[in-house]
Coordinates of C-alpha atoms in Angstrom, one line a residue:
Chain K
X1 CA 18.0 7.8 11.4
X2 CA 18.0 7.1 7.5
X3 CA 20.7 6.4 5.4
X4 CA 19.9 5.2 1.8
X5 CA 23.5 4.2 0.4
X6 CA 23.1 4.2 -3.6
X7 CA 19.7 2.4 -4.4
X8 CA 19.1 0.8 -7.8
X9 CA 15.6 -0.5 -8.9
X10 CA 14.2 -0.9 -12.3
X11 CA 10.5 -2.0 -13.3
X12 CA 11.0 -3.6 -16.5
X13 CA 12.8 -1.8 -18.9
X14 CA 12.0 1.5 -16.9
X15 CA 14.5 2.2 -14.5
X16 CA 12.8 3.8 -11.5
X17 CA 15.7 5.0 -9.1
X18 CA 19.1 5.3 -10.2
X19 CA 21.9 5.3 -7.5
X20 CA 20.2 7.0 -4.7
X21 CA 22.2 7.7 -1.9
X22 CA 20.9 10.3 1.0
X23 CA 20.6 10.9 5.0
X24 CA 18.3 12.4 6.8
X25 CA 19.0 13.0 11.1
X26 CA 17.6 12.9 14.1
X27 CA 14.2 15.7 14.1
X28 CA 14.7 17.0 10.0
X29 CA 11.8 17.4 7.8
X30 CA 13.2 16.1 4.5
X31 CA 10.9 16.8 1.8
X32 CA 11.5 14.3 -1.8
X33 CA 10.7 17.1 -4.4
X34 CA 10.1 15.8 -7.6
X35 CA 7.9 16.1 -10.6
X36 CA 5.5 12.9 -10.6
X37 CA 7.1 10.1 -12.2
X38 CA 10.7 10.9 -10.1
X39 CA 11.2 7.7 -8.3
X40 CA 9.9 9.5 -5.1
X41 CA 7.5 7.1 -4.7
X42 CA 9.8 4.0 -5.3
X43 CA 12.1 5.4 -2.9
X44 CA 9.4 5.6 -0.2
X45 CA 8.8 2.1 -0.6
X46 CA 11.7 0.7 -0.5
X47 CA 12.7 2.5 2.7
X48 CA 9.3 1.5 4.2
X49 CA 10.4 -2.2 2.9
X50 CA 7.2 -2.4 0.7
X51 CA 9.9 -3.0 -2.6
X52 CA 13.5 -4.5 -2.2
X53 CA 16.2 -2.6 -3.9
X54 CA 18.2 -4.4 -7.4
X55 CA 21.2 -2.7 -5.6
X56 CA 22.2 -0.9 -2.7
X57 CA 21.0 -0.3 1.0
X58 CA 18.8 0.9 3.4
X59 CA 19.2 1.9 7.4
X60 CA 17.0 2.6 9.6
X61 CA 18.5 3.8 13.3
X62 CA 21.3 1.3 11.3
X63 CA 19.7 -1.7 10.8
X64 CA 19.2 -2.8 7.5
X65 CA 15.8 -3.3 6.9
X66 CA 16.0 -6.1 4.1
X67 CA 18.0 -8.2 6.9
X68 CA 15.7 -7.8 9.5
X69 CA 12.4 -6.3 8.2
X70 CA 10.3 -6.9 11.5
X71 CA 12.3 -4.6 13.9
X72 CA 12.7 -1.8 11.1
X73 CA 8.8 -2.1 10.2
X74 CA 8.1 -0.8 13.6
X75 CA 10.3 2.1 13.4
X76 CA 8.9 3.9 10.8
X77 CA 5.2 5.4 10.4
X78 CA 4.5 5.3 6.6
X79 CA 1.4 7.0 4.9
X80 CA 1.7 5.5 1.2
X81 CA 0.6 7.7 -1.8
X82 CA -3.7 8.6 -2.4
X83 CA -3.7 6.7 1.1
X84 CA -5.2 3.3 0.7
X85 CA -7.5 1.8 3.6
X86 CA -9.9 -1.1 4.0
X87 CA -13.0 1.0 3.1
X88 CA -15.4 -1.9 4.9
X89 CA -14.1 -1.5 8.7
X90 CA -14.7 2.1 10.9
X91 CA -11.4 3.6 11.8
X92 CA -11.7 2.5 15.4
X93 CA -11.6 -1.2 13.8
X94 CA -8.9 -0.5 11.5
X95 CA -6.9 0.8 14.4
X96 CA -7.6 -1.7 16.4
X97 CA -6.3 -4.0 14.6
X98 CA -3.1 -2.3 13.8
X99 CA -2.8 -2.3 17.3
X100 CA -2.3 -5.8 18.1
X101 CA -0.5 -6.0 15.2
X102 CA 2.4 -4.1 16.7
X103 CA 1.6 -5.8 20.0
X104 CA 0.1 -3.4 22.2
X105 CA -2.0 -4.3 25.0
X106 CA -5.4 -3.2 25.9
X107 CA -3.6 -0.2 28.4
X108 CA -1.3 0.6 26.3
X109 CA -3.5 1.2 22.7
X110 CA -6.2 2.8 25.0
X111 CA -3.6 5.2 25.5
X112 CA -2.1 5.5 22.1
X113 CA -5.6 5.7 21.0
X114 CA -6.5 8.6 22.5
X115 CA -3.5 10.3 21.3
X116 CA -3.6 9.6 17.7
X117 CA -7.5 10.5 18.2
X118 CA -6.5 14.0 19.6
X119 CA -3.8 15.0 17.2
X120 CA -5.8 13.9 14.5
X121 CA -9.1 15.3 15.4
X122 CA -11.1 11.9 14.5
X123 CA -13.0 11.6 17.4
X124 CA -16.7 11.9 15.6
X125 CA -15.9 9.2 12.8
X126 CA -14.2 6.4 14.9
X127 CA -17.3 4.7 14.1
X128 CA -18.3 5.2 10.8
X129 CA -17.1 2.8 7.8
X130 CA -14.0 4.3 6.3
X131 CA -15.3 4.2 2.6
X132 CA -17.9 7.1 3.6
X133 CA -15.3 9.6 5.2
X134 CA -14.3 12.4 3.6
X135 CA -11.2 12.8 1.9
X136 CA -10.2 15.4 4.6
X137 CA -11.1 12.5 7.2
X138 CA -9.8 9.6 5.4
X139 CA -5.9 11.7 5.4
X140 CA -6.5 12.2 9.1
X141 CA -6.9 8.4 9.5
X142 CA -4.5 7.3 6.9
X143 CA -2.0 9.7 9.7
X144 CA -3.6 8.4 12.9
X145 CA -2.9 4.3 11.7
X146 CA 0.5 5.4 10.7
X147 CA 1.1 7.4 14.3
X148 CA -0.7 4.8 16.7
X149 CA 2.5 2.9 17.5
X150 CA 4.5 6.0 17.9
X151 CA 6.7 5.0 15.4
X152 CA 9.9 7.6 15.4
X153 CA 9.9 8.0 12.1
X154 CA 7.5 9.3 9.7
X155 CA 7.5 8.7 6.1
X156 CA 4.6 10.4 4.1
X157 CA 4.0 9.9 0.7
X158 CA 2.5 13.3 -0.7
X159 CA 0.8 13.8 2.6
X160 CA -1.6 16.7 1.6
X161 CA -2.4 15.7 -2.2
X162 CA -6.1 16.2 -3.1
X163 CA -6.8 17.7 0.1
X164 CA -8.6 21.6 -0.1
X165 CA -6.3 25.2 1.1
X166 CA -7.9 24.4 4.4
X167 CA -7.1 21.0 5.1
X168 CA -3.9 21.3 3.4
X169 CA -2.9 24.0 6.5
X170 CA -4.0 21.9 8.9
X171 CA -2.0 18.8 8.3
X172 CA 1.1 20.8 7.3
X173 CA 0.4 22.2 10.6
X174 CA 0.3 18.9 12.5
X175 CA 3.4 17.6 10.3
X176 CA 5.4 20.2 11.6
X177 CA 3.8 19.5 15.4
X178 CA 4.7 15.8 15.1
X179 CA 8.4 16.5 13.8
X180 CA 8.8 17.7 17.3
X181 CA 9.5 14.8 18.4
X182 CA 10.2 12.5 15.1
X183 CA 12.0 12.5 12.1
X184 CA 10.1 13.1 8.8
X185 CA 10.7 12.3 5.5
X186 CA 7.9 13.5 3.1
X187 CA 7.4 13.6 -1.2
X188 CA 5.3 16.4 -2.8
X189 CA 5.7 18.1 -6.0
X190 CA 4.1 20.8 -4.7
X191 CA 7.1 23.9 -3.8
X192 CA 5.1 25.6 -1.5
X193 CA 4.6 22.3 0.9
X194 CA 8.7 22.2 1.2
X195 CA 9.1 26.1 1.9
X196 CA 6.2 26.1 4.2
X197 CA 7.5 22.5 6.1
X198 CA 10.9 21.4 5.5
X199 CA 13.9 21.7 6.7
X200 CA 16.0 20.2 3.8
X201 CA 15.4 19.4 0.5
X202 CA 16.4 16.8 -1.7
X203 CA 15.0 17.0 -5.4
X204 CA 14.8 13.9 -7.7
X205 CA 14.6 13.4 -11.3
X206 CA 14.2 10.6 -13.3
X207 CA 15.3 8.5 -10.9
X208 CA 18.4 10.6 -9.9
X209 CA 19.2 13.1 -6.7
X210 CA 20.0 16.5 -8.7
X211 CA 20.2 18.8 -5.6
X212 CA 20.1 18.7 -1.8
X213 CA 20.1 21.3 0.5
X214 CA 17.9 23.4 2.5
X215 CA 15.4 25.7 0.7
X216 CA 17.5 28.7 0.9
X217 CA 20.6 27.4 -0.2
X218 CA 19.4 25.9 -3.2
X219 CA 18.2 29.4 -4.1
X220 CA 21.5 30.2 -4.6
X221 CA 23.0 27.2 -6.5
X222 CA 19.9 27.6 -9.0
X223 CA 20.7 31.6 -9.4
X224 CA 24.5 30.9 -9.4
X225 CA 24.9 34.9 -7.6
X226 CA 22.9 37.0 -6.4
X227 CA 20.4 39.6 -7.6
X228 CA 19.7 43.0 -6.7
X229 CA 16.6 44.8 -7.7
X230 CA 17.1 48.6 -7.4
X231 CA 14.7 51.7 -8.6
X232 CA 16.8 55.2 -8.7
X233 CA 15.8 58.5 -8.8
X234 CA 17.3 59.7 -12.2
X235 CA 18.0 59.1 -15.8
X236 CA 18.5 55.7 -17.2
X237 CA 21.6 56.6 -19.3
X238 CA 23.3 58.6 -16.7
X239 CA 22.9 55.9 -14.1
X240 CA 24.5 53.2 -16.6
X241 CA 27.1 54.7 -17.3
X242 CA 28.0 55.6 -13.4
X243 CA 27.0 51.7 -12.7
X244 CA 29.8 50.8 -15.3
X245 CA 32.6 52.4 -12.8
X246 CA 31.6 49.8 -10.2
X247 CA 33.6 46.6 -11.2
X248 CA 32.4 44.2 -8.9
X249 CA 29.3 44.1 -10.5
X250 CA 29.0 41.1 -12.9
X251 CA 26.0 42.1 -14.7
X252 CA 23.3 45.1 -15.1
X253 CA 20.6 45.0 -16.4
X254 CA 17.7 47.8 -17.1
X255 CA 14.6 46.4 -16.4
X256 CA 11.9 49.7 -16.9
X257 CA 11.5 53.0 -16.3
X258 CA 8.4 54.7 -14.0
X259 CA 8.4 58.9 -14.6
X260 CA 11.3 60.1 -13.2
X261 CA 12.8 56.7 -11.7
X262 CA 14.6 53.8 -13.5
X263 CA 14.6 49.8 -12.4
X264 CA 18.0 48.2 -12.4
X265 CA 18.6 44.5 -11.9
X266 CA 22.4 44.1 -10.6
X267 CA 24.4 40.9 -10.7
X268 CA 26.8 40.7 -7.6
X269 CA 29.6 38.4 -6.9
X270 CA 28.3 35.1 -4.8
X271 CA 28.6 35.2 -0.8
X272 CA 28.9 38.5 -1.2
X273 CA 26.3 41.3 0.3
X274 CA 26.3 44.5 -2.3
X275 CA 23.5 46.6 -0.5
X276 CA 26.0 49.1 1.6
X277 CA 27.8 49.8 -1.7
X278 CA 24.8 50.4 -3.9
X279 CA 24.0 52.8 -1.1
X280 CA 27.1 54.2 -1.2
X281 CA 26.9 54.6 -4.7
X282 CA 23.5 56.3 -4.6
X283 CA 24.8 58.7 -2.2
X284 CA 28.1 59.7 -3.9
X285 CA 26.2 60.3 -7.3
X286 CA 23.3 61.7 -5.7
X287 CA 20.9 58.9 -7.3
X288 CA 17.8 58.5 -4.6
X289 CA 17.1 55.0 -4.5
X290 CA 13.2 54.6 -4.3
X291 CA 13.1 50.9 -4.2
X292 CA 15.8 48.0 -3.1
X293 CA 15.1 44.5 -2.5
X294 CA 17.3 41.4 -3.1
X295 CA 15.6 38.6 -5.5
X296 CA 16.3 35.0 -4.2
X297 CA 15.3 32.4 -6.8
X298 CA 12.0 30.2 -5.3
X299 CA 11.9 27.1 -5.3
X300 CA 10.1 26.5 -7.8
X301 CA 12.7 28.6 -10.0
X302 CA 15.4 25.8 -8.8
X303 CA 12.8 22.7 -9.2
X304 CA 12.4 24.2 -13.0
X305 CA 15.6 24.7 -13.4
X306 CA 17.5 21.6 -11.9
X307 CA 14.8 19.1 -13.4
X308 CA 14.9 21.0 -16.9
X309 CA 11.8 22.1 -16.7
X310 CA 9.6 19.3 -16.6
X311 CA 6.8 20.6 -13.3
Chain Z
X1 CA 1.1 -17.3 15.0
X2 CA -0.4 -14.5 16.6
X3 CA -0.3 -12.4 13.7
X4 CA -1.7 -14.7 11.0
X5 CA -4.4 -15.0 13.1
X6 CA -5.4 -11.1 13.3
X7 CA -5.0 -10.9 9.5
X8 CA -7.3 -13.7 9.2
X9 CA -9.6 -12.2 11.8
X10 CA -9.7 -8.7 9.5
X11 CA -10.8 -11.0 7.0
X12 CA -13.6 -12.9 8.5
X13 CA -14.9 -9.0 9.6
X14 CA -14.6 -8.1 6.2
X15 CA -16.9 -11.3 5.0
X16 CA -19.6 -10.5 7.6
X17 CA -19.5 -6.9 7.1
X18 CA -20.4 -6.4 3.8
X19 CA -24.1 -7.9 2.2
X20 CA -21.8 -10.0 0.5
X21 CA -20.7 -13.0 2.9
X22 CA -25.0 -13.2 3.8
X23 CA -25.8 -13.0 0.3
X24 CA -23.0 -16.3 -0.7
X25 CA -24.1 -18.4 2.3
X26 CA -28.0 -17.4 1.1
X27 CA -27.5 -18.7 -2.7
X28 CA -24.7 -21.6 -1.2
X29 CA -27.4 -22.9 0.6
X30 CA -30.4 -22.7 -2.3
X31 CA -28.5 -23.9 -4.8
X32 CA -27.0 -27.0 -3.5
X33 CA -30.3 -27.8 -1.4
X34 CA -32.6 -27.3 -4.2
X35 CA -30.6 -29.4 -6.4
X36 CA -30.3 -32.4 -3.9
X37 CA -33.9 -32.2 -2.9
X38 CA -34.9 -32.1 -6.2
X39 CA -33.8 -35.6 -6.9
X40 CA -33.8 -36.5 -3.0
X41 CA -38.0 -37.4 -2.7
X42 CA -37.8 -39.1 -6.3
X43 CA -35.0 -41.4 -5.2
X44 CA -37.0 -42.0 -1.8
X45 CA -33.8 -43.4 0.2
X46 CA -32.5 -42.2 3.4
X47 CA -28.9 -41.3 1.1
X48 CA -26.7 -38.5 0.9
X49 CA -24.3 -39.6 -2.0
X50 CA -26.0 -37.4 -4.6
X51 CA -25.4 -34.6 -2.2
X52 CA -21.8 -35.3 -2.0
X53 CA -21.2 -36.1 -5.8
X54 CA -22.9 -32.8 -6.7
X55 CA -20.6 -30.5 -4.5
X56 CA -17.1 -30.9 -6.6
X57 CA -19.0 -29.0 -9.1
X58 CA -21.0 -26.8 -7.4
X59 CA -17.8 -25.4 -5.2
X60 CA -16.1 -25.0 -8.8
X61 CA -18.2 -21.9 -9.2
X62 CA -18.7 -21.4 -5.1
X63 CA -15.3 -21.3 -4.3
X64 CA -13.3 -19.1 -6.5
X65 CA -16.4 -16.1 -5.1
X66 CA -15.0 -16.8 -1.8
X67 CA -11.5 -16.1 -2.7
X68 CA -11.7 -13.9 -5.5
X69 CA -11.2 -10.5 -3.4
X70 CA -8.5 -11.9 -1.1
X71 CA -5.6 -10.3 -2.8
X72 CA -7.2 -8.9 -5.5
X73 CA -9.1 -6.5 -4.1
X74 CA -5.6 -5.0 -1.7
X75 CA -4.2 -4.5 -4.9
X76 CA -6.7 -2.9 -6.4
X77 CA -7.5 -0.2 -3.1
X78 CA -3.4 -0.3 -2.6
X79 CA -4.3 -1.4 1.3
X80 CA -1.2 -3.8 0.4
X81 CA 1.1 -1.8 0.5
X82 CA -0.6 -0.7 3.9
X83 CA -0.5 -4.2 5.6
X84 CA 3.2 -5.4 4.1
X85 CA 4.6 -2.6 5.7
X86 CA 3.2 -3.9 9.0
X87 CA 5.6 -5.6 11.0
X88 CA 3.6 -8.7 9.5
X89 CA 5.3 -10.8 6.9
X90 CA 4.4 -12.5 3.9
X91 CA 3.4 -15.7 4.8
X92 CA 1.8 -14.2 8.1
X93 CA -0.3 -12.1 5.9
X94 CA -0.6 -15.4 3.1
X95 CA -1.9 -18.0 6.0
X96 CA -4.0 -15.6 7.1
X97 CA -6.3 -15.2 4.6
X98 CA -6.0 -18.5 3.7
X99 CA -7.3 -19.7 7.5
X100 CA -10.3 -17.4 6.9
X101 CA -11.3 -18.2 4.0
X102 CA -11.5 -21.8 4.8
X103 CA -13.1 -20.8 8.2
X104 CA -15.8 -19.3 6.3
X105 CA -16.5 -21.9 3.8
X106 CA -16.2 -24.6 6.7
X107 CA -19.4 -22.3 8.3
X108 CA -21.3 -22.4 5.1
X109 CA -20.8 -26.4 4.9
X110 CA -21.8 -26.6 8.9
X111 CA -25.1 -25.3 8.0
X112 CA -25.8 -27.7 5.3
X113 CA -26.1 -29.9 8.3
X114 CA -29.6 -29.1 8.5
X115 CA -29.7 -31.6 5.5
X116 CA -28.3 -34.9 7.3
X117 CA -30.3 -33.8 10.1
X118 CA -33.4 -34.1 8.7
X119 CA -32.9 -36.8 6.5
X120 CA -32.3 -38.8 9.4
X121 CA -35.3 -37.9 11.0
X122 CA -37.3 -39.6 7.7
X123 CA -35.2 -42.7 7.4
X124 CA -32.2 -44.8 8.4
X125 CA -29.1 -42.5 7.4
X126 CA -25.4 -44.1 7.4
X127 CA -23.9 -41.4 9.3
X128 CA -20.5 -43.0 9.1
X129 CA -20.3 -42.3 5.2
X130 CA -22.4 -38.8 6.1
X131 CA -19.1 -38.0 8.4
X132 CA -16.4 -39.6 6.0
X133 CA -17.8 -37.1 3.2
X134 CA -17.9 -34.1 5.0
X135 CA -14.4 -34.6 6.1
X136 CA -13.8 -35.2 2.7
X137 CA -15.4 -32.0 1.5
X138 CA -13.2 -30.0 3.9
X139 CA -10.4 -31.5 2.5
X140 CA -11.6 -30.4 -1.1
X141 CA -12.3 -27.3 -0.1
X142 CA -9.0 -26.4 1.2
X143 CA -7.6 -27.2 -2.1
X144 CA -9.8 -25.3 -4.0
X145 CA -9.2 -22.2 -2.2
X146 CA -5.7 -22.8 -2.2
X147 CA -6.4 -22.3 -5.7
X148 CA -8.4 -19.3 -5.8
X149 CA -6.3 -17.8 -3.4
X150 CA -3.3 -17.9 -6.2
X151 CA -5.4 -16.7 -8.6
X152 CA -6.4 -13.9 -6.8
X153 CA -2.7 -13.1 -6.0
X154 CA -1.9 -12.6 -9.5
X155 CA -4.3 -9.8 -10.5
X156 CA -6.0 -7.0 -9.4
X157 CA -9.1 -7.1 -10.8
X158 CA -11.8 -9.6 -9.0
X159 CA -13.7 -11.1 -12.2
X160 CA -10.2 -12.2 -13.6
X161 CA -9.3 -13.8 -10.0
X162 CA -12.6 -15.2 -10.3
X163 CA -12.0 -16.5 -13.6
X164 CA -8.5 -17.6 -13.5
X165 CA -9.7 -19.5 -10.1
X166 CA -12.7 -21.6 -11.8
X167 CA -10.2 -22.7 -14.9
X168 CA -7.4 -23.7 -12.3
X169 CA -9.8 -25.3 -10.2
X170 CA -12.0 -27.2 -13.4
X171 CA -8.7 -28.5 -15.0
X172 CA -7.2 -29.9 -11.9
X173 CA -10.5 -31.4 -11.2
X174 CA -11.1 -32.8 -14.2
X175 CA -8.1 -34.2 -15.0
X176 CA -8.5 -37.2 -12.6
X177 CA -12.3 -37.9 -14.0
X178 CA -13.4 -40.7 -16.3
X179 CA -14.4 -38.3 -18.8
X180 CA -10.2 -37.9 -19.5
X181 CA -8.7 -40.8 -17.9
X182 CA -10.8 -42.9 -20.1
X183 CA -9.1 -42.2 -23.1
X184 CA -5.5 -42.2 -21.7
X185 CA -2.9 -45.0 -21.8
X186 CA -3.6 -47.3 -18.5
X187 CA 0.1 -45.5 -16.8
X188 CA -1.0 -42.3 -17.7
X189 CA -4.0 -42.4 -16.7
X190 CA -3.5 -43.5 -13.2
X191 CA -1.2 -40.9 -12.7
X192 CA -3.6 -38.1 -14.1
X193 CA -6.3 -40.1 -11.7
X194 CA -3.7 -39.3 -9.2
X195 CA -3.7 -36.4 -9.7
X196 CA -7.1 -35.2 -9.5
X197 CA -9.0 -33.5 -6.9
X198 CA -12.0 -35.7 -6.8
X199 CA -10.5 -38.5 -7.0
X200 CA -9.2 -38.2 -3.6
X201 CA -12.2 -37.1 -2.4
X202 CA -14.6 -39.8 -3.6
X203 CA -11.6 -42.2 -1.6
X204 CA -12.5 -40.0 1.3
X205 CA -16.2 -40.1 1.0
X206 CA -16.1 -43.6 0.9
X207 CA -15.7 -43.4 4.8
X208 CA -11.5 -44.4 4.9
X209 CA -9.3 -41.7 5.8
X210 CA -6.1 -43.5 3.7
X211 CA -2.9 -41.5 4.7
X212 CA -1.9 -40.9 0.6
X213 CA -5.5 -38.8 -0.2
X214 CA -4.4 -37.0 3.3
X215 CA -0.8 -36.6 1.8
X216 CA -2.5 -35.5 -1.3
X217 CA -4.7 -33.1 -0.3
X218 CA -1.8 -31.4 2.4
X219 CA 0.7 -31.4 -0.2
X220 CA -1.6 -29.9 -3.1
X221 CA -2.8 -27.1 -0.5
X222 CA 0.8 -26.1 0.4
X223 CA 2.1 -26.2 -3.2
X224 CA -0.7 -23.5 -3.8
X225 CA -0.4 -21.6 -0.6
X226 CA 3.6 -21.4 -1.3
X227 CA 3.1 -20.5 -4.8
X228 CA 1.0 -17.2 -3.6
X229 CA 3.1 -16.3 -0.9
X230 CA 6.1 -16.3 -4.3
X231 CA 3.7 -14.1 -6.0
X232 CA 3.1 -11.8 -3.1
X233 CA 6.8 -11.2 -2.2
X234 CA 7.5 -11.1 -5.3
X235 CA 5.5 -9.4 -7.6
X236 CA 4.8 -6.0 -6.3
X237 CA 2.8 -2.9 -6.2

């Protein structure tokens, strides 16, 4: 639906993006993770066609969208960063005239309307001016201008920023509703936001892609292995030195000890499960284990780690 | 077509939404009656020249109020980035706001009609010349919120575009007066006269529509409508 084939744009001296190149298909939520100041935001534009690119390309559903910016335009659905609307006009105005800006007719944007009213919930402030909504209200407008032309691709530009816990749920919620049918491409620096929504990640640093994948596997890339926290029954010496026979393990580590039980934390080999033979070993040596649980990095582990800890 | 005229009818909303279109055409209004009248029932004639030969000056402060929010103000609230990645493009969006500006300012000259009117209830008005200088007025509108428009293109703060508008408006203006010409060399100064906005419009005024101050006036409008729609598409967030 997206293909961004290695992007260049500098402001100035400051060199935004630096050879961006990414896809995202058919029905993904693609979250752009990035600490503020990224390029997230430059990259959102120039897909959207708001910036042109110094180098490189952008297609949408293949057509390049500096070529023929009209057709691509009506593709995409784009919700630009803190969400700027004409605060003098009510939302029913402002949607209005989007509306005949994309062309519809009366039928069909008295149709559309009612949609984007619905999944939006904007019903009771169609008719109030938009500079004395609430922030909640103005997102849920920002959303409904960018929906109303059923555009099949949405591009949201930190979607939930300065919103409250509450609100925040509710348009991840309808996000993840409305990638039913569309494909989404969304920047936050928030790491909850991409766990709780997306289903691929791409994270971006000064300007540069440093890791792409879904949340789970970039666990693993950030860890470089996999971790094992285990609490025996026994003492912390003895267990060491049994631990030591097993040579698959890379690393062990003693972490504390609780009365009569001792906290290990065990270094495996990658794509490799090492549960059965801690069991095993448990078993054999007669060590009770109290406690097991396998650590995956979060994301916000990876973010810190891949974007040298700048979040 | 269809889309420069929605963006310009956003912007007429947006003048009659806000206290602010009401409270230009109030002052538009005062000011340029009270300072007609003032020297209208002295004079004692049935004439509107004084009316006509005050405007250039008035619309220097008039007109850059009327344009001073066009772009300024999206780039200020960000709602540019909203509208240029409409399926509208730049000049669209460009001519657009140009067409409503000038549809608003042509509404704030309709109602100085009231003026003419009554004039020539009290005496023998020459409506030819009346006619000649409104069309005339139009003309020098257009050009001076071809100008404002530019200036609002380039900043996002509203006092600057309002500013910036006024000096690019004056000096064009001024340039073609006898205040500067008159100490020119004869070629330079006819080209300078040329070159001036009211210059043209006193031609106009005069009651002949000459082709050149039509030439003038079209070419001077599109020079500054082109050079905004350059700063729009190029300059950016």
């Amino acid at each position: 639906m997206i293909r961004v084939e290695g992007i260049w744009k500098a402001f100035g001296s400051i060199q935004a993006v630096k050879d961006v190149s990414f896809e995202v298909s058919k029905g993904e939520i693609v979250g752009l993770l990035g600490p503020n100041g990224a390029g997230k935001t430059t990259t959102m534009r120039i897909i959207t066609g708001f910036l042109y690119a110094d180098r490189g390309q952008v297609f949408v559903k293949d057509i390049n969208i500096e070529e023929r910016p009209e057709i691509v335009k009506r593709e995409i659905g784009y919700l630009p960063e803190d969400n700027p609307l004409y605060e003098d006009i009510t939302p029913y105005e402002l949607l209005l005239i989007s509306g005949k800006i994309y062309g519809m007719d009366g039928r069909r944007f008295k149709e559309r309307l009612k949609t984007v009213v619905d999944q939006t919930g904007i019903k009771e402030v169609l008719t109030r001016p938009i500079g004395d909504l609430s922030k909640g209200f103005r997102q849920r407008v920002g959303l409904a201008r960018a929906l109303l032309h059923d555009p099949s691709i949405l591009i949201l530009d930190e979607p939930t920023s300065g919103l409250d816990p509450h609100q925040i749920l509710e348009i991840r919620n309808l996000i993840k509703e409305l990638a039913r049918e569309k494909t989404v491409l969304l920047s936050t620096h928030i790491m909850q936001e991409v766990q709780a929504v997306c289903s691929s990640v791409i994270i971006i640093n000064k300007g540069e892609i440093v890791a792409r994948g879904t949340p789970d596997e970039l666990s693993i890339i950030a860890k470089g292995g996999n971790l094992l926290h285990v609490t025996f029954k026994g003492d912390e010496k003895e267990i060491r030195q049994k631990l030591q026979s097993l040579t698959f393990l890379e690393d062990i580590k003693f972490v504390g000890k609780e009365d009569e039980a001792s906290t290990f934390v065990l270094r495996g080999p990658e794509n490799r499960d090492i549960r059965e033979e801690i069991f095993n070993f448990a078993k054999d040596y007669n060590f009770p284990i109290l406690e097991m649980r396998r650590e995956k990095a979060t994301l916000e582990e990876v973010f810190l780690r891949l974007t040298g800890g700048e979040a | 077509m269809k889309r420069t005229i929605l963006v310009a009818r956003k912007e007429i909303l947006s003048y009659f939404i806000s206290p602010m279109g009401y409270i230009y055409l109030v002052i538009f209004l005062s000011v340029t009656s009270w300072l007609f009248m003032r020297g209208f029932f002295l004079m004692n004639q049935a004439d509107m020249r004084d009316f006509f030969t005050l405007l250039p000056w008035i619309f220097l402060l008039f007109i850059p109020a009327i344009t001073m929010k066009l772009f300024a103000e999206e780039r200020k609230s960000g709602t540019l980035e909203i509208a240029l990645t409409m399926p509208v493009n730049e000049w669209e969006f460009v001519l657009g706001k140009f067409l409503a500006s000038f549809l608003f300012f042509t509404f704030s000259i309709f109602l100085t009609l009231i003026i003419p009117v009554s004039i020539s209830i009290l005496g023998n008005l020459d409506w030819g010349q009346v006619i000649g200088s409104y069309i005339g007025t139009l003309f020098l509108g257009a050009a001076y919120i071809s100008i404002g428009m530019f200036a609002s293109s380039l900043t996002k703060n509203q006092v600057v575009a309002f500013i910036l508008g006024a000096i690019i408006t004056f000096f064009f203006f001024i340039i073609g007066e006898r205040l500067v010409t008159i100490s020119l060399p004869q070629g330079v100064a006819s080209v300078f006269q040329f070159l001036g906005l009211g210059y043209h419009f006193k031609s106009i005024a005069r009651g002949v529509l000459d082709t050149r101050d039509l030439i003038y006036y079209l070419s001077f409008i599109a020079f500054f409508i082109f050079l905004t729609y350059y700063v729009i598409k190029e300059k950016r967030p």
